[in-house]
XYZ file of C-alpha atoms in Angstrom:
330
model
C -11.626 -9.933 22.617
C -10.321 -9.324 26.179
C -6.541 -10.015 25.386
C -5.661 -6.130 25.337
C -6.480 -6.156 29.276
C -4.139 -9.014 29.769
C -6.684 -12.085 29.628
C -5.747 -14.936 27.071
C -8.205 -17.392 25.586
C -8.563 -19.832 28.643
C -9.077 -16.783 31.044
C -11.792 -15.175 28.646
C -13.779 -18.204 28.313
C -13.681 -18.984 31.983
C -14.936 -15.369 32.488
C -17.668 -15.876 29.966
C -18.589 -19.120 31.148
C -18.864 -17.599 34.736
C -21.169 -14.690 33.824
C -23.464 -17.178 32.305
C -23.715 -19.447 34.917
C -23.888 -17.266 37.885
C -22.545 -19.018 40.790
C -20.729 -22.403 40.045
C -18.106 -24.912 41.518
C -15.168 -25.924 39.923
C -15.810 -29.006 38.544
C -19.136 -27.600 36.564
C -17.149 -25.001 35.314
C -14.569 -27.272 34.091
C -17.151 -29.490 32.148
C -18.658 -26.407 30.880
C -15.287 -25.709 29.466
C -14.043 -28.959 28.476
C -10.913 -28.618 30.528
C -9.406 -30.268 33.617
C -10.331 -28.935 36.842
C -6.525 -27.840 37.756
C -6.623 -25.734 34.382
C -9.849 -24.488 35.439
C -8.916 -23.548 39.054
C -5.822 -21.801 37.994
C -7.971 -19.567 35.531
C -10.138 -18.726 38.347
C -7.396 -17.566 40.390
C -6.141 -15.524 37.784
C -9.488 -13.965 37.237
C -9.406 -13.287 40.712
C -6.299 -11.506 40.650
C -7.707 -9.343 37.879
C -10.613 -8.527 40.174
C -13.316 -10.402 37.832
C -13.936 -13.387 40.085
C -14.710 -14.319 43.573
C -15.687 -16.764 45.784
C -19.388 -16.967 46.800
C -20.076 -15.469 50.260
C -22.643 -18.117 51.080
C -20.801 -21.220 49.774
C -17.289 -20.920 49.434
C -16.965 -23.906 47.147
C -18.614 -21.912 44.254
C -17.407 -18.995 42.301
C -19.203 -15.966 41.002
C -18.273 -13.312 38.353
C -17.651 -9.750 39.047
C -20.059 -7.248 37.225
C -18.486 -6.803 33.797
C -19.431 -3.093 33.878
C -17.573 -2.433 36.785
C -14.716 -4.980 36.818
C -13.778 -4.794 33.302
C -14.349 -0.890 33.182
C -11.678 -0.577 35.927
C -9.133 -2.776 33.799
C -9.743 -0.621 30.860
C -9.044 2.282 32.576
C -5.588 1.313 34.133
C -4.391 -0.096 30.629
C -5.386 3.494 29.394
C -3.386 4.959 31.974
C -0.363 2.533 31.334
C -0.811 3.398 27.455
C -0.579 6.944 28.073
C 2.590 6.876 30.228
C 3.837 4.358 27.708
C 3.078 7.103 24.947
C 4.732 10.044 26.905
C 7.857 7.619 27.581
C 8.178 6.834 23.756
C 7.983 10.681 23.165
C 10.887 11.514 25.263
C 13.006 8.813 24.059
C 12.158 9.949 20.324
C 13.168 13.501 21.413
C 16.276 12.156 23.079
C 17.026 10.133 20.072
C 16.335 12.942 17.788
C 18.797 15.002 19.660
C 21.809 12.652 19.827
C 21.219 11.846 16.122
C 21.511 15.476 15.342
C 25.076 15.950 17.239
C 28.502 15.011 15.765
C 28.296 11.331 17.267
C 24.658 10.764 16.091
C 23.630 7.873 14.171
C 25.123 6.369 11.088
C 23.116 7.795 7.901
C 22.776 4.226 6.536
C 21.891 1.234 8.655
C 22.608 -2.312 7.043
C 19.755 -5.178 8.049
C 20.638 -8.706 6.993
C 18.469 -11.570 7.378
C 15.035 -12.345 6.134
C 13.102 -12.259 9.688
C 15.171 -8.967 10.451
C 14.362 -7.263 7.285
C 10.728 -7.894 7.754
C 10.654 -6.792 11.193
C 12.542 -3.568 10.441
C 9.979 -2.713 7.607
C 7.036 -3.541 10.077
C 8.669 -0.889 12.667
C 9.352 1.591 9.531
C 5.881 1.398 8.278
C 4.042 1.118 11.770
C 5.880 4.358 12.776
C 4.607 6.724 10.059
C 2.431 9.347 11.031
C 1.780 10.971 7.410
C 2.505 8.959 4.528
C 4.405 5.940 3.226
C 5.314 5.511 -0.487
C 6.353 2.223 -1.924
C 7.696 1.011 -5.007
C 7.004 -2.790 -5.732
C 8.905 -5.116 -8.432
C 7.802 -8.109 -9.801
C 10.579 -9.933 -7.898
C 8.538 -11.631 -4.679
C 11.623 -12.771 -3.445
C 12.978 -9.180 -2.728
C 11.838 -7.107 0.049
C 9.516 -5.088 0.170
C 7.729 -8.331 -1.169
C 4.430 -7.546 -3.316
C 3.366 -10.794 -1.527
C 3.347 -8.675 1.619
C 5.226 -10.175 4.686
C 2.582 -10.651 7.149
C 4.275 -8.047 9.870
C 4.316 -5.518 6.860
C 0.714 -6.082 5.776
C -0.151 -6.115 9.256
C 1.454 -2.319 9.485
C -0.217 -1.028 6.771
C -3.867 -2.298 7.705
C -2.912 -0.470 11.141
C -1.529 2.960 9.581
C -4.147 3.000 6.895
C -7.041 2.621 9.913
C -5.267 5.988 11.378
C -5.403 8.168 8.497
C -1.641 7.527 7.207
C -1.594 7.714 3.504
C -0.172 4.940 1.113
C 0.935 5.307 -2.337
C 2.177 2.264 -4.308
C 3.623 1.902 -7.519
C 3.836 -1.711 -8.815
C 5.325 -3.498 -11.658
C 3.036 -4.529 -14.451
C 4.243 -7.963 -14.322
C 2.548 -8.539 -11.067
C -0.783 -8.317 -12.530
C 0.200 -11.553 -14.041
C 0.883 -13.354 -10.873
C -1.923 -14.435 -8.466
C -0.168 -13.751 -5.303
C 0.778 -10.299 -6.792
C -3.009 -9.565 -7.818
C -4.433 -10.402 -4.594
C -2.036 -8.086 -2.835
C -2.619 -5.469 -4.910
C -6.399 -6.222 -4.483
C -6.019 -6.113 -0.711
C -4.355 -2.875 -0.855
C -6.897 -1.103 -2.995
C -9.466 -2.443 -0.673
C -7.604 -0.874 2.157
C -8.108 2.710 0.292
C -4.076 2.888 -0.620
C -3.637 4.585 -3.795
C -2.049 1.885 -6.415
C -0.425 2.947 -9.689
C 1.151 0.520 -12.122
C 4.464 1.116 -14.322
C 5.553 -1.035 -16.885
C 9.179 -1.353 -15.000
C 10.002 -0.118 -11.658
C 13.669 0.426 -11.023
C 13.881 -0.953 -7.295
C 11.893 -1.953 -4.602
C 11.687 0.986 -2.077
C 9.487 2.013 1.004
C 9.748 5.661 2.396
C 8.136 6.573 5.414
C 7.344 10.709 5.698
C 9.941 11.394 3.573
C 12.391 11.086 6.780
C 13.509 7.263 6.204
C 13.526 4.817 3.601
C 14.278 1.159 2.672
C 15.827 -0.413 -0.177
C 17.232 -3.971 -0.717
C 21.063 -4.779 -1.013
C 20.207 -7.162 -3.853
C 18.654 -10.413 -4.998
C 21.613 -12.621 -3.733
C 20.900 -12.259 0.001
C 17.972 -10.934 2.283
C 19.388 -7.976 3.417
C 18.425 -4.213 3.091
C 19.686 -0.485 3.738
C 17.594 1.633 6.133
C 18.339 5.062 4.908
C 18.357 8.090 7.765
C 20.246 10.656 5.836
C 18.277 13.499 4.727
C 19.703 14.213 1.398
C 19.716 10.323 0.365
C 16.334 10.067 1.503
C 15.263 13.240 -0.764
C 16.834 11.861 -3.900
C 14.744 8.386 -3.074
C 11.717 10.540 -2.831
C 12.484 12.074 -6.097
C 12.747 8.564 -7.624
C 9.425 7.321 -6.037
C 7.676 10.770 -7.631
C 9.266 10.429 -10.962
C 7.916 6.591 -11.358
C 4.558 7.818 -9.816
C 3.745 10.494 -12.365
C 4.473 8.516 -15.087
C 2.441 5.236 -13.653
C -1.161 4.562 -14.394
C -3.895 4.473 -11.903
C -5.098 0.970 -10.713
C -8.627 0.324 -9.552
C -10.912 -2.309 -8.396
C -13.790 -3.367 -10.545
C -17.280 -3.930 -9.437
C -16.515 -7.649 -9.756
C -13.525 -7.325 -7.262
C -10.951 -7.557 -9.562
C -8.257 -4.766 -10.676
C -7.663 -3.164 -13.911
C -5.707 -0.372 -15.396
C -7.292 3.088 -15.378
C -6.757 6.085 -17.630
C -5.284 8.771 -15.585
C -8.084 11.417 -14.622
C -7.162 14.675 -16.520
C -8.009 18.405 -15.808
C -11.618 19.479 -16.828
C -12.336 22.945 -18.623
C -12.543 24.842 -15.293
C -9.218 23.126 -13.956
C -7.388 24.313 -17.166
C -8.724 27.881 -16.760
C -7.584 28.137 -13.077
C -4.015 26.901 -14.098
C -4.165 29.328 -16.741
C -4.661 32.058 -14.277
C -2.230 30.645 -11.638
C 0.570 30.816 -14.409
C -0.226 34.053 -15.084
C 0.423 35.466 -11.305
C -2.823 35.881 -10.231
C -3.320 34.514 -6.556
C -6.235 32.312 -5.455
C -8.553 34.964 -4.435
C -8.006 36.994 -7.897
C -8.741 33.567 -9.682
C -11.963 32.956 -7.809
C -13.164 36.636 -8.262
C -12.230 36.454 -11.963
C -14.139 33.010 -12.344
C -16.888 33.480 -10.012
C -15.790 30.704 -8.044
C -15.543 30.052 -4.255
C -11.905 30.433 -2.887
C -12.089 27.073 -1.038
C -13.262 25.760 -4.881
C -10.120 27.079 -6.391
C -7.777 25.711 -3.625
C -9.646 22.347 -3.657
C -9.343 22.029 -7.246
C -5.518 23.185 -6.922
C -4.832 20.471 -4.319
C -6.780 18.147 -7.098
C -4.561 18.926 -10.164
C -1.266 18.517 -7.440
C -2.385 15.083 -6.933
C -3.270 14.285 -10.482
C 0.281 15.646 -11.463
C 1.961 13.650 -8.537
C 3.632 16.651 -6.956
C 3.774 18.497 -3.775
C 4.535 21.946 -4.692
C 2.782 24.452 -7.093
C 6.260 25.256 -8.895
C 6.357 21.465 -9.481
C 2.801 21.824 -10.625
C 3.596 24.512 -13.061
C 6.479 22.656 -14.579
C 4.396 19.630 -15.100
C 1.349 21.571 -16.457
C 3.798 22.327 -19.551
C 5.451 19.027 -19.663
C 2.019 17.321 -20.057
C 0.539 20.229 -22.342
C -2.279 21.146 -19.519
C -0.816 24.676 -20.518
C 1.463 26.315 -23.322
C 4.171 28.900 -23.462
C 2.268 31.385 -25.729
């Protein structure tokens, strides 16, 4: 628990024992910790350096714990200051990187990463660095990154990003539902509130972060991948993901904790009336007045329609509405 402020398990255990014991000497504390006296004494000196322990005034052979509220509070404040400074440094480096990348001698549009460990590490960095959304296509080939078995660094990154509000959309190949490892990974993804859909076939494994960088495997023959930075190439890969997403079916958790395919939600009568008026050229405010709805209600329903369609613009929504029969040209 205290690892975030620089204490390992031995130091934390020594501090907890010292808090519980009050004042104690090295032999007694060593017996409580089931450690050697030399190891215990080194741990006490380490705690002393952090301001968490000190020798007793009356009995120098005894050690006492510093009050946790004051001592740990000071360490936490210092660590917060260090993290804030690190964030500022990272922002400066990111800005410098963007500036250099935009110049004539900028970064290569495509980066080649080779080796299983390097691929997993790069995938972890790409996912953890996302600020808005991560999109992924997952094939049934668990040996091809990004793996549906979720390499541990990638799974850890996904948990961290979901926890801070990054949206995840995943399309998995249906064959994954026949594999215990694949089912477990998809169940875990749904439990993290990721949006998961299944398709009969997924063309290639793919991960896209914030529509600015993408990662695709080179092939099954070797553990290698391409990291794509070029805007046009990333957009093409993003469109590939969106086309697969639109045709895939939602996956959901049942009450028993298993996963099952769900029929895609469709627009209700009010949604269709809103859509028809928008396609006729009315503004959101006019639609709200025409249907006696609140403006925010109309905007919320339009956003829901865009999510159902798997599109990001209203122009795409109009095309999808005709394609799916939500509206007619008559």
